[in-house]
Amino acid sequence: MSSSNKSLPYTTKDVHYDNAKFRHRSFFKVIYQTFFTSNIKRTSLSCSTGKFLVLLLIFGIAYLMLTHTSPANSVTDRLGNGVKNSKDKLVSYGGSRLGKLLRKPPRLPPRLSPDQKGFNNSSSHESDKLNARSKWIARQQSVKDAFMHAWSGYTKYAIGYDELMPLSQHGVDGLGGLGATIVDALDTAMIMGVDEVVSEAGSWIEKHLLDRITKKGQVNLFETTIRVVGGLLSAYHLSGGEQGMKLTHTGPKPTVYLETAKNLADRLLSAFTSSPTPIPFSDVILHDSTAHPASGGLSSTSEVSTLQLEFNYLSAVSGDPKYSVEAMKVLEHIKTLPKVEGLVPIYISPQTGEFSGENIRLGSRGDSYYEYLIKVWLQQGTARDNNLTYLYDMYTEAMKGVRHRLVQKSIPNGLVFVGELPYGSEGAFSPKMDHLVCFLSGTLALGATKGITKEKAMKDNLLNFEDLENLKLAEDLAKTCFETYAVTSTGLGPEIAYFHTKDFSEGGLDGGNKSSEYVEDIIIKPADRHNLLRPETVESLFVLYRITEDPKYREWGWQIFEAFEKYTKVDTGGYSSLDDVTTIPPHRRDKMETFFLGETLKYLYLLFADSSLIPLDKFVFNTEAHPFPIEGTKNDS
């Protein structure tokens, strides 16, 4: 050790501490050690006179300590250092210096062994986990109760119709008359373990649906595929078909769901085979298996590219490749078309096979194109081969384009949002975001980790810079989507929101909740204030909770659920869409969309459930929340 006068890593005040336990040393010990460890000791003790003086000094100090006492009550009154004996006489500890010298050090609490510490900590941790688990189980039950209330209203007033009108208490067919609510809700009931609903819905499907399919007229290819074909195929797997999960032991045999789905899909195939290009027509006449384009001749980009999960799975379980072959031609064709940094217009022509117009957005007519690029690739699981790598590449390029061209921040508080390019890449940016865009948050997170937790992905070094960028955007967007709910008077999100930017501002169009931090950032126009019970925000909260394990997503979901309960629940049964989320009480729209049971309540239930229920690394959800197994994964029943 060097003898140079470098400063030591402590100050002179540390000299007065006993370093072993870092507590004050007594005054006597300081005097004694200072004297007897100094040069004075060595010089003064070398002569008899010095020895005498030392002894005299020691006796003098001892005499002072023995004879000098503190003023009466100086310690006992101020610090309560006295106690009473059995004869009520005050016995003072610390009234004399000798008392201080002879006083025992304070007794420290017993030290626990590492094993004991671990036991105490773990028992406390386990107790906290049990309390948290019981809270979320109770909230799960609340969602199940809401599902039963919605189903009871439907069966009471609208059984067999596509949708319930809960205020006027009757049914309406807006989706082709195939009992869409029944099929959409079936796998939700299976996941929730509501056997009476599974039995009721399954019996209706077995008795009536095939007859409806053979006799009904025009249906939309996209809506019928995602809701009815998707719902039947998910029910097939979850009821035990093709070595599926067997979540239920009631209802018809799984083959009933599969055969019905095949019959319907055979008729829907005419949309592909009738078209002169790989882009299918949008409408099908079921009873004679014919198809035609929509009025105007164009198809939505999202609609033609959001059929592949369903048709691929149908081919896998039926053994007939024709469904997958026709559906995948669409994506193979779109791969060859020109894009703007992976972004595509929202219309495409079945006649020419080309995109039409320049409108680029991730809201209506554009949204699920991007969703299915990554999900169709994920669906292949361990069977993924180089032939489908183009889907992952198209997705990756598109997300770069989203970050570069569509993402901005609001002012004054910097909410991240995804806007639109209504006049193409050279036109002006619009700070408009549909509620539908809130799907993107969950899709980004899913694409980054492929369904496993962020913690595991980081531990196994599976995330590249692009993945981390997408995860960050996913979390930022989830916050924005939640704040579009929290900024309103009802706590429910509008169909469309605009964001205050340096180039766009409109006063007097806030959400009504003046206490929101973001009341100046979010603009809600009168025509956009309706709420259709949509699922996209809670869908992303579910995915992000599963991937990040951050409990805030559960808490946000619970707030949204409570708002649905408070403002959309109809006492006689069912839930109603709203006309205006910024006013209280909100005017009700008299419509319960099928996706409220098929998606919104399902995602809320799974958000509050254990992550082992329909795990994201073993299932991929179609755009209507119907889960299909990922190829090559084993699912426990």
XYZ file of C-alpha atoms in Angstrom:
637
model
C 0.000 0.000 0.000
C 1.355 3.422 -0.919
C 2.328 5.789 1.881
C 1.477 8.869 -0.150
C -1.042 11.326 1.288
C -3.923 10.416 -0.969
C -7.361 11.223 0.440
C -9.086 8.250 1.991
C -12.551 7.088 0.929
C -14.165 8.363 4.118
C -14.188 11.542 6.248
C -12.770 12.319 9.677
C -16.196 11.848 11.256
C -15.864 8.135 10.531
C -13.079 7.952 13.134
C -15.748 8.222 15.835
C -17.561 5.095 14.608
C -16.937 1.487 15.379
C -16.674 0.228 11.807
C -17.613 -3.343 12.688
C -21.248 -2.389 13.329
C -21.119 1.245 12.247
C -22.349 2.702 15.541
C -20.963 5.409 17.861
C -18.030 4.526 20.114
C -18.100 5.774 23.716
C -16.361 9.019 24.669
C -14.059 7.113 27.051
C -12.962 4.710 24.269
C -12.172 7.650 21.994
C -9.959 9.330 24.710
C -8.344 6.040 25.652
C -7.544 4.935 22.094
C -6.394 8.400 21.045
C -4.001 8.640 23.977
C -2.625 5.139 23.995
C -2.176 4.903 20.238
C -0.420 8.248 19.861
C 3.251 9.243 20.060
C 2.486 10.775 23.478
C 2.117 7.264 24.851
C 5.505 6.175 23.584
C 7.370 9.285 24.846
C 5.590 10.033 28.115
C 5.679 6.477 29.418
C 9.452 6.329 29.030
C 10.022 8.143 32.383
C 8.603 7.695 35.875
C 7.253 11.233 35.972
C 5.321 10.538 32.821
C 3.902 7.354 34.256
C 2.765 9.216 37.369
C 1.068 11.919 35.324
C -0.740 9.338 33.255
C -2.066 7.572 36.337
C -3.140 10.892 37.825
C -4.995 11.774 34.649
C -6.806 8.459 34.569
C -7.898 8.692 38.227
C -9.039 12.285 37.682
C -11.261 11.356 34.761
C -12.715 8.397 36.685
C -13.490 10.625 39.697
C -15.329 13.173 37.553
C -17.448 10.479 35.949
C -18.347 8.848 39.257
C -19.269 12.007 41.079
C -20.927 14.119 38.357
C -24.594 13.378 37.694
C -26.973 14.934 35.240
C -29.543 17.501 36.347
C -32.668 15.994 37.738
C -35.042 14.542 35.201
C -32.852 15.757 32.359
C -32.916 12.395 30.673
C -35.987 10.744 32.094
C -38.264 13.681 31.415
C -37.102 14.371 27.879
C -36.392 10.899 26.567
C -38.408 8.677 28.867
C -35.290 6.735 29.868
C -36.668 5.922 33.308
C -38.960 3.143 34.453
C -40.835 2.586 37.686
C -40.025 -0.294 39.978
C -42.544 -2.262 42.006
C -42.662 0.520 44.628
C -43.306 3.248 42.029
C -39.842 4.736 42.496
C -38.262 6.052 39.352
C -35.122 4.190 38.471
C -33.043 6.199 36.041
C -30.763 4.616 33.482
C -28.283 7.062 32.088
C -28.498 9.624 34.930
C -24.768 9.192 35.616
C -21.709 8.864 33.429
C -20.977 5.538 35.121
C -24.391 4.345 34.074
C -23.491 5.186 30.533
C -20.195 3.399 30.830
C -21.770 0.283 32.294
C -24.884 0.364 30.116
C -25.294 -2.632 27.846
C -25.510 -1.942 24.149
C -29.049 -1.942 22.781
C -30.355 -5.351 21.966
C -30.710 -5.822 18.230
C -33.492 -7.915 16.765
C -32.467 -11.497 16.132
C -30.898 -12.062 12.760
C -32.663 -14.462 10.462
C -30.787 -17.099 8.599
C -30.918 -16.852 4.795
C -33.357 -19.771 4.766
C -35.654 -18.044 7.252
C -35.484 -14.781 5.301
C -36.340 -16.591 2.102
C -39.275 -18.331 3.773
C -40.731 -15.089 5.123
C -40.254 -13.217 1.843
C -41.654 -16.037 -0.237
C -44.706 -16.507 1.994
C -45.451 -12.779 1.758
C -44.951 -12.897 -2.008
C -47.214 -15.921 -2.338
C -49.896 -14.146 -0.304
C -49.707 -11.125 -2.624
C -49.939 -13.380 -5.661
C -52.978 -15.150 -4.253
C -54.707 -11.843 -3.523
C -53.987 -10.554 -7.027
C -55.132 -13.823 -8.572
C -58.411 -13.772 -6.660
C -59.038 -10.178 -7.816
C -58.631 -11.082 -11.469
C -60.671 -14.254 -11.105
C -63.504 -12.093 -9.733
C -63.139 -9.702 -12.668
C -63.151 -12.618 -15.084
C -66.424 -13.680 -13.550
C -67.809 -10.169 -14.093
C -67.000 -10.451 -17.795
C -68.621 -13.884 -17.926
C -71.718 -12.422 -16.265
C -71.773 -9.685 -18.924
C -71.548 -12.329 -21.641
C -74.497 -14.183 -20.123
C -76.503 -10.930 -19.951
C -75.755 -10.216 -23.609
C -76.613 -13.779 -24.630
C -79.838 -13.797 -22.621
C -81.048 -10.672 -24.404
C -80.208 -12.196 -27.769
C -81.932 -15.523 -27.090
C -84.964 -13.773 -25.579
C -85.626 -11.417 -28.482
C -83.503 -12.336 -31.503
C -82.567 -16.031 -31.571
C -81.709 -17.049 -35.146
C -81.253 -13.474 -36.352
C -77.832 -12.035 -37.059
C -78.005 -9.342 -34.396
C -80.043 -8.082 -31.445
C -81.665 -4.660 -31.230
C -81.829 -4.543 -27.424
C -83.946 -1.410 -26.964
C -86.707 -2.313 -29.408
C -86.302 -5.960 -28.391
C -86.177 -7.703 -31.738
C -83.654 -9.184 -34.148
C -82.255 -7.976 -37.466
C -80.411 -9.685 -40.326
C -77.593 -7.488 -41.525
C -75.037 -10.177 -42.325
C -76.909 -12.526 -44.614
C -79.235 -14.191 -42.128
C -76.880 -16.966 -40.960
C -77.408 -16.405 -37.232
C -74.067 -14.610 -37.011
C -74.297 -13.802 -33.288
C -74.725 -17.505 -32.472
C -71.649 -18.585 -34.426
C -69.544 -15.606 -33.310
C -70.348 -16.223 -29.637
C -69.888 -20.008 -29.650
C -66.140 -20.256 -29.066
C -66.347 -17.437 -26.492
C -68.757 -19.626 -24.525
C -66.364 -22.581 -24.881
C -63.414 -20.549 -23.610
C -65.478 -19.247 -20.689
C -66.766 -22.734 -19.892
C -70.440 -21.743 -20.231
C -71.796 -25.158 -21.201
C -75.444 -24.116 -21.379
C -74.628 -21.559 -24.088
C -72.421 -24.054 -25.935
C -75.298 -26.543 -25.901
C -77.875 -23.989 -27.012
C -75.726 -22.473 -29.764
C -74.424 -25.848 -30.935
C -77.924 -27.291 -31.172
C -79.130 -24.337 -33.256
C -76.165 -24.723 -35.630
C -76.784 -28.455 -35.996
C -80.507 -28.022 -36.672
C -80.689 -24.824 -38.709
C -77.447 -23.442 -40.137
C -76.928 -25.819 -43.056
C -80.474 -25.189 -44.213
C -79.893 -21.431 -43.994
C -76.688 -21.708 -46.043
C -78.374 -23.582 -48.873
C -81.303 -21.174 -49.123
C -79.942 -17.723 -48.366
C -79.078 -15.057 -50.897
C -76.291 -12.457 -50.944
C -73.561 -12.354 -48.323
C -70.283 -10.483 -48.082
C -67.307 -12.795 -48.670
C -65.144 -11.172 -46.000
C -67.712 -10.817 -43.202
C -69.056 -14.337 -43.730
C -65.576 -15.855 -43.755
C -64.230 -14.157 -40.641
C -67.403 -14.542 -38.543
C -69.148 -17.725 -39.665
C -66.444 -19.876 -41.271
C -63.960 -18.663 -38.640
C -66.368 -19.270 -35.760
C -67.238 -22.788 -36.940
C -63.604 -23.795 -37.408
C -62.571 -22.456 -34.007
C -65.487 -24.313 -32.393
C -64.373 -27.441 -34.242
C -60.901 -27.251 -32.686
C -61.970 -26.179 -29.197
C -64.567 -28.970 -28.992
C -61.943 -31.621 -29.702
C -61.833 -31.881 -33.481
C -58.508 -32.828 -35.119
C -56.992 -33.624 -31.706
C -58.115 -30.225 -30.470
C -58.470 -28.879 -26.952
C -61.826 -30.360 -25.952
C -62.834 -27.353 -23.865
C -66.426 -28.557 -23.846
C -68.231 -31.873 -23.562
C -71.592 -30.573 -24.701
C -73.105 -29.635 -28.040
C -72.896 -31.620 -31.275
C -69.921 -33.658 -32.419
C -67.023 -31.527 -33.725
C -67.551 -32.855 -37.249
C -70.864 -30.993 -37.409
C -68.956 -27.694 -37.206
C -66.392 -28.824 -39.780
C -68.895 -30.111 -42.336
C -70.987 -26.952 -42.042
C -67.884 -24.804 -42.534
C -66.905 -26.815 -45.634
C -70.351 -26.461 -47.182
C -70.303 -22.713 -46.659
C -66.716 -22.329 -47.900
C -67.488 -24.323 -51.061
C -70.087 -21.711 -51.965
C -67.794 -18.811 -51.022
C -65.106 -20.164 -53.369
C -67.181 -18.871 -56.286
C -65.929 -15.366 -55.385
C -62.443 -16.539 -56.363
C -63.293 -18.736 -59.317
C -65.631 -16.169 -60.920
C -63.033 -13.392 -60.905
C -60.751 -12.855 -63.935
C -57.822 -12.150 -61.585
C -56.567 -13.622 -58.300
C -58.535 -10.866 -56.513
C -61.968 -12.272 -55.533
C -65.322 -10.576 -55.967
C -66.769 -9.177 -52.753
C -70.305 -10.651 -52.802
C -71.628 -14.211 -53.065
C -75.139 -15.565 -53.682
C -75.179 -18.621 -51.438
C -78.113 -20.616 -52.785
C -76.685 -20.849 -56.309
C -72.957 -20.421 -55.549
C -72.442 -17.386 -57.769
C -70.486 -14.199 -57.115
C -70.252 -10.630 -58.351
C -68.288 -7.465 -57.551
C -69.592 -4.805 -55.222
C -71.346 -1.774 -56.643
C -68.602 0.341 -58.151
C -66.648 -2.774 -59.042
C -63.929 -2.500 -56.410
C -63.021 -4.698 -53.451
C -61.482 -3.516 -50.196
C -57.815 -4.387 -49.861
C -58.357 -5.579 -46.298
C -61.293 -7.775 -47.273
C -59.549 -9.759 -50.020
C -56.422 -10.222 -47.891
C -58.238 -11.286 -44.708
C -59.459 -14.732 -45.720
C -56.242 -16.740 -45.611
C -56.102 -17.847 -41.962
C -59.562 -19.349 -42.253
C -59.093 -21.040 -45.647
C -55.626 -22.340 -44.737
C -56.935 -23.954 -41.566
C -59.931 -25.409 -43.386
C -57.569 -27.058 -45.885
C -55.421 -28.366 -43.044
C -58.306 -30.056 -41.184
C -60.297 -31.175 -44.239
C -57.344 -32.477 -46.200
C -58.487 -30.546 -49.267
C -55.923 -27.947 -50.447
C -58.355 -26.030 -52.720
C -59.369 -23.524 -50.041
C -55.797 -22.564 -49.188
C -54.702 -22.480 -52.824
C -57.365 -19.946 -53.829
C -56.912 -17.726 -50.780
C -53.117 -17.617 -50.943
C -53.198 -16.539 -54.600
C -54.380 -13.151 -53.344
C -51.309 -12.485 -51.190
C -48.978 -13.924 -53.819
C -50.449 -11.482 -56.321
C -50.318 -8.458 -53.981
C -46.642 -9.231 -53.412
C -46.012 -8.274 -57.054
C -47.848 -4.923 -56.938
C -46.103 -1.548 -56.385
C -46.261 -0.152 -52.845
C -45.158 2.923 -50.914
C -42.624 1.622 -48.387
C -44.818 -1.451 -47.968
C -48.017 0.607 -47.616
C -50.923 0.000 -50.002
C -54.122 1.813 -51.092
C -57.391 0.676 -49.531
C -59.109 -0.386 -52.784
C -58.199 -3.026 -55.347
C -59.925 -4.075 -58.569
C -60.906 -7.717 -59.202
C -61.145 -6.856 -62.906
C -57.583 -5.597 -63.339
C -55.882 -6.938 -60.240
C -54.446 -3.459 -59.574
C -54.791 -1.098 -56.649
C -57.273 1.719 -57.177
C -56.854 5.249 -55.842
C -54.149 6.534 -53.545
C -55.826 6.536 -50.116
C -53.469 4.893 -47.605
C -54.647 4.187 -44.074
C -54.676 1.486 -41.406
C -58.309 2.113 -40.539
C -61.347 0.762 -42.375
C -60.664 -1.116 -45.637
C -56.927 -1.199 -44.950
C -56.444 -2.512 -41.429
C -56.420 -6.310 -41.506
C -54.239 -6.554 -44.649
C -51.284 -5.723 -42.395
C -52.590 -7.953 -39.595
C -52.793 -11.048 -41.810
C -49.329 -10.601 -43.325
C -47.748 -11.508 -39.983
C -50.498 -13.834 -38.743
C -50.603 -16.057 -41.838
C -46.828 -16.399 -41.538
C -47.107 -17.204 -37.814
C -49.875 -19.737 -38.472
C -47.438 -22.009 -40.290
C -45.466 -22.556 -37.074
C -42.648 -25.071 -37.399
C -43.825 -25.820 -40.935
C -42.809 -22.329 -42.126
C -40.695 -22.559 -45.244
C -38.972 -20.188 -47.596
C -42.056 -19.996 -49.792
C -43.832 -17.887 -47.158
C -40.920 -15.712 -46.072
C -42.267 -13.033 -48.407
C -45.163 -12.455 -45.966
C -42.808 -11.666 -43.111
C -40.740 -9.430 -45.394
C -43.852 -7.565 -46.578
C -44.961 -7.073 -42.978
C -41.536 -5.809 -41.886
C -41.347 -3.355 -44.776
C -44.884 -2.113 -44.096
C -44.168 -1.441 -40.425
C -41.107 0.583 -41.394
C -43.384 2.542 -43.713
C -45.901 3.084 -40.903
C -43.207 4.447 -38.590
C -41.719 6.638 -41.306
C -44.850 8.042 -42.973
C -47.863 7.637 -40.673
C -46.683 8.036 -37.067
C -46.768 11.485 -35.453
C -47.157 12.975 -31.968
C -49.924 15.234 -30.734
C -49.467 18.538 -28.976
C -49.175 19.637 -26.268
C -48.587 16.262 -24.574
C -47.053 14.026 -27.208
C -49.496 11.159 -27.733
C -48.211 8.850 -30.458
C -50.824 8.170 -33.143
C -51.103 6.689 -36.652
C -52.576 9.063 -39.202
C -53.598 8.743 -42.855
C -52.469 9.738 -46.344
C -55.847 10.235 -48.062
C -54.224 11.597 -51.240
C -51.288 9.218 -51.355
C -47.644 9.508 -50.416
C -47.284 12.944 -52.046
C -50.446 14.366 -50.475
C -51.106 16.015 -47.133
C -51.006 14.037 -43.890
C -54.288 13.709 -41.955
C -54.136 13.368 -38.145
C -57.206 11.092 -38.200
C -57.194 7.698 -36.517
C -60.066 5.206 -36.624
C -60.728 3.093 -33.556
C -60.006 0.176 -35.897
C -56.335 1.265 -36.006
C -55.986 0.230 -32.377
C -55.570 -3.376 -33.590
C -52.058 -2.361 -34.682
C -50.665 -2.185 -31.162
C -51.297 -5.878 -30.519
C -50.143 -6.885 -33.997
C -46.834 -5.033 -33.568
C -46.183 -6.750 -30.241
C -47.106 -10.139 -31.658
C -44.848 -9.632 -34.664
C -41.937 -8.642 -32.419
C -41.889 -11.605 -30.009
C -43.878 -14.170 -32.054
C -46.196 -14.650 -29.069
C -43.694 -15.364 -26.286
C -43.097 -12.942 -23.431
C -40.792 -9.992 -23.916
C -38.730 -11.197 -20.953
C -38.114 -14.598 -22.525
C -37.426 -13.083 -25.936
C -34.855 -10.719 -24.411
C -33.267 -13.502 -22.368
C -32.911 -15.699 -25.436
C -31.617 -12.778 -27.520
C -34.450 -13.106 -30.041
C -35.260 -9.420 -30.562
C -33.465 -7.300 -33.121
C -33.506 -3.509 -33.284
C -36.565 -3.558 -35.547
C -38.483 -5.704 -33.047
C -37.645 -3.340 -30.190
C -38.774 -0.348 -32.261
C -42.075 -2.072 -32.999
C -42.579 -3.033 -29.351
C -42.022 0.579 -28.293
C -44.529 1.792 -30.873
C -46.983 -0.904 -29.728
C -46.875 0.343 -26.136
C -47.120 3.998 -27.167
C -50.146 3.294 -29.366
C -51.855 1.258 -26.640
C -51.595 4.256 -24.325
C -53.052 6.539 -26.991
C -55.943 4.167 -27.653
C -56.695 3.975 -23.929
C -56.553 7.766 -23.597
C -59.165 8.145 -26.359
C -61.448 6.321 -23.908
C -60.332 8.150 -20.779
C -60.725 11.585 -22.410
C -64.495 11.171 -22.879
C -67.280 11.808 -20.406
C -68.411 8.169 -20.535
C -64.943 6.602 -20.499
C -65.693 4.933 -23.855
C -63.799 5.596 -27.069
C -65.243 7.248 -30.184
C -65.298 5.620 -33.620
C -62.792 8.170 -34.942
C -60.423 10.596 -33.231
C -58.330 13.443 -34.607
C -55.174 14.726 -32.944
C -54.052 18.278 -32.334
C -50.790 18.885 -34.243
C -48.828 21.936 -35.348
C -50.720 21.774 -38.639
C -54.183 20.821 -37.375
C -56.368 22.169 -34.595
C -60.093 22.565 -33.925
C -61.366 24.111 -30.732
C -64.387 23.076 -28.685
C -64.322 19.442 -29.795
C -62.850 17.676 -26.779
C -64.117 14.444 -25.274
C -65.875 16.039 -22.324
C -63.616 14.822 -19.522
C -61.952 18.079 -18.529
C -59.770 16.362 -15.943
C -57.977 14.305 -18.602
C -54.349 15.244 -19.165
C -54.957 14.856 -22.900
C -58.141 16.908 -23.256
C -56.318 19.321 -25.585
C -54.581 16.602 -27.622
C -57.628 14.640 -28.764
C -60.315 16.115 -31.027
C -63.639 14.297 -31.492
C -65.915 15.623 -34.223
C -69.712 15.344 -33.793
C -70.087 12.782 -36.608
C -67.448 10.486 -35.061
C -68.637 10.283 -31.464
C -70.444 6.945 -31.668
C -69.216 3.744 -30.044
C -70.086 0.383 -31.608
C -68.809 -1.812 -28.713
C -65.660 -2.400 -30.768
C -62.880 -4.753 -29.575
C -59.645 -3.348 -31.040
C -58.393 -1.501 -27.960
C -59.056 -4.327 -25.501
C -57.620 -6.755 -28.071
C -54.307 -4.905 -27.966
C -54.404 -4.598 -24.176
C -54.800 -8.392 -24.012
C -51.867 -9.061 -26.357
C -49.624 -6.505 -24.657
C -50.376 -7.863 -21.199
C -49.519 -11.389 -22.342
C -46.248 -10.215 -23.915
C -45.026 -7.530 -21.477
C -46.739 -8.868 -18.317
C -47.311 -5.251 -17.269
C -50.428 -5.142 -15.027
C -51.384 -1.639 -16.195
C -52.943 -3.177 -19.305
C -55.265 -5.218 -17.126
C -56.214 -2.143 -15.119
C -56.944 -0.171 -18.285
C -59.070 -3.039 -19.569
C -61.033 -3.133 -16.336
C -61.763 0.614 -16.561
C -63.088 0.128 -20.091
C -65.207 -2.840 -19.036
C -66.728 -0.840 -16.170
C -67.655 1.933 -18.619
C -69.344 -0.615 -20.909
C -71.275 -1.904 -17.908
C -72.317 1.555 -16.792
C -73.425 3.062 -20.091
C -74.185 0.308 -22.617
C -75.903 -2.401 -20.562
C -79.638 -2.729 -21.222
C -81.608 -3.939 -18.203
C -83.891 -6.231 -20.196
C -80.952 -7.999 -21.803
C -78.059 -7.218 -24.128
C -75.824 -4.185 -24.626
C -76.319 -1.243 -26.948
C -74.028 0.813 -29.149
C -73.946 4.533 -28.315
C -74.478 7.642 -30.435
C -72.289 10.026 -28.445
C -69.623 9.069 -25.890
C -68.975 12.697 -24.926
C -72.356 13.329 -23.256
C -73.989 11.880 -20.149
C -76.326 10.135 -20.325
C -75.323 8.987 -23.813
C -78.026 8.332 -26.376
C -78.223 4.637 -27.273
C -78.164 3.370 -30.849
C -80.205 0.137 -30.401
C -77.716 -2.338 -31.864
C -75.573 -5.076 -30.334
C -72.932 -6.060 -32.877
C -71.969 -9.724 -33.068
C -68.361 -8.859 -32.308
C -69.281 -7.674 -28.813
C -69.736 -11.323 -27.811
C -67.278 -12.761 -30.321
C -64.402 -10.349 -29.679
C -64.795 -7.598 -27.073
C -65.930 -9.778 -24.157
C -63.656 -12.649 -25.216
C -60.566 -10.450 -25.183
C -61.530 -8.928 -21.830
C -62.031 -12.398 -20.365
C -58.645 -13.565 -21.678
C -57.000 -10.344 -20.448
C -58.059 -11.250 -16.901
C -57.339 -14.972 -17.321
C -54.197 -16.960 -16.705
C -51.820 -16.689 -19.654
C -51.961 -20.442 -20.186
C -55.517 -20.101 -21.538
C -55.221 -19.871 -25.342
C -51.488 -18.978 -25.249
C -50.205 -16.663 -27.964
C -47.326 -18.940 -28.944
C -49.741 -21.772 -29.720
C -52.732 -19.954 -31.211
C -53.286 -17.205 -33.739
C -56.537 -15.212 -33.603
C -58.303 -14.312 -36.797
C -59.528 -10.739 -37.189
C -62.821 -11.746 -35.519
C -60.997 -13.191 -32.469
C -61.544 -16.835 -33.424
C -58.412 -18.756 -32.361
C -56.779 -21.304 -34.661
C -53.912 -23.571 -33.567
C -50.446 -22.809 -34.887
C -49.120 -25.724 -36.918
C -46.739 -28.015 -35.071
C -47.799 -26.948 -31.561
C -49.514 -29.173 -29.034
C -52.420 -27.678 -27.115
C -53.453 -29.018 -23.745
C -57.124 -29.624 -23.137
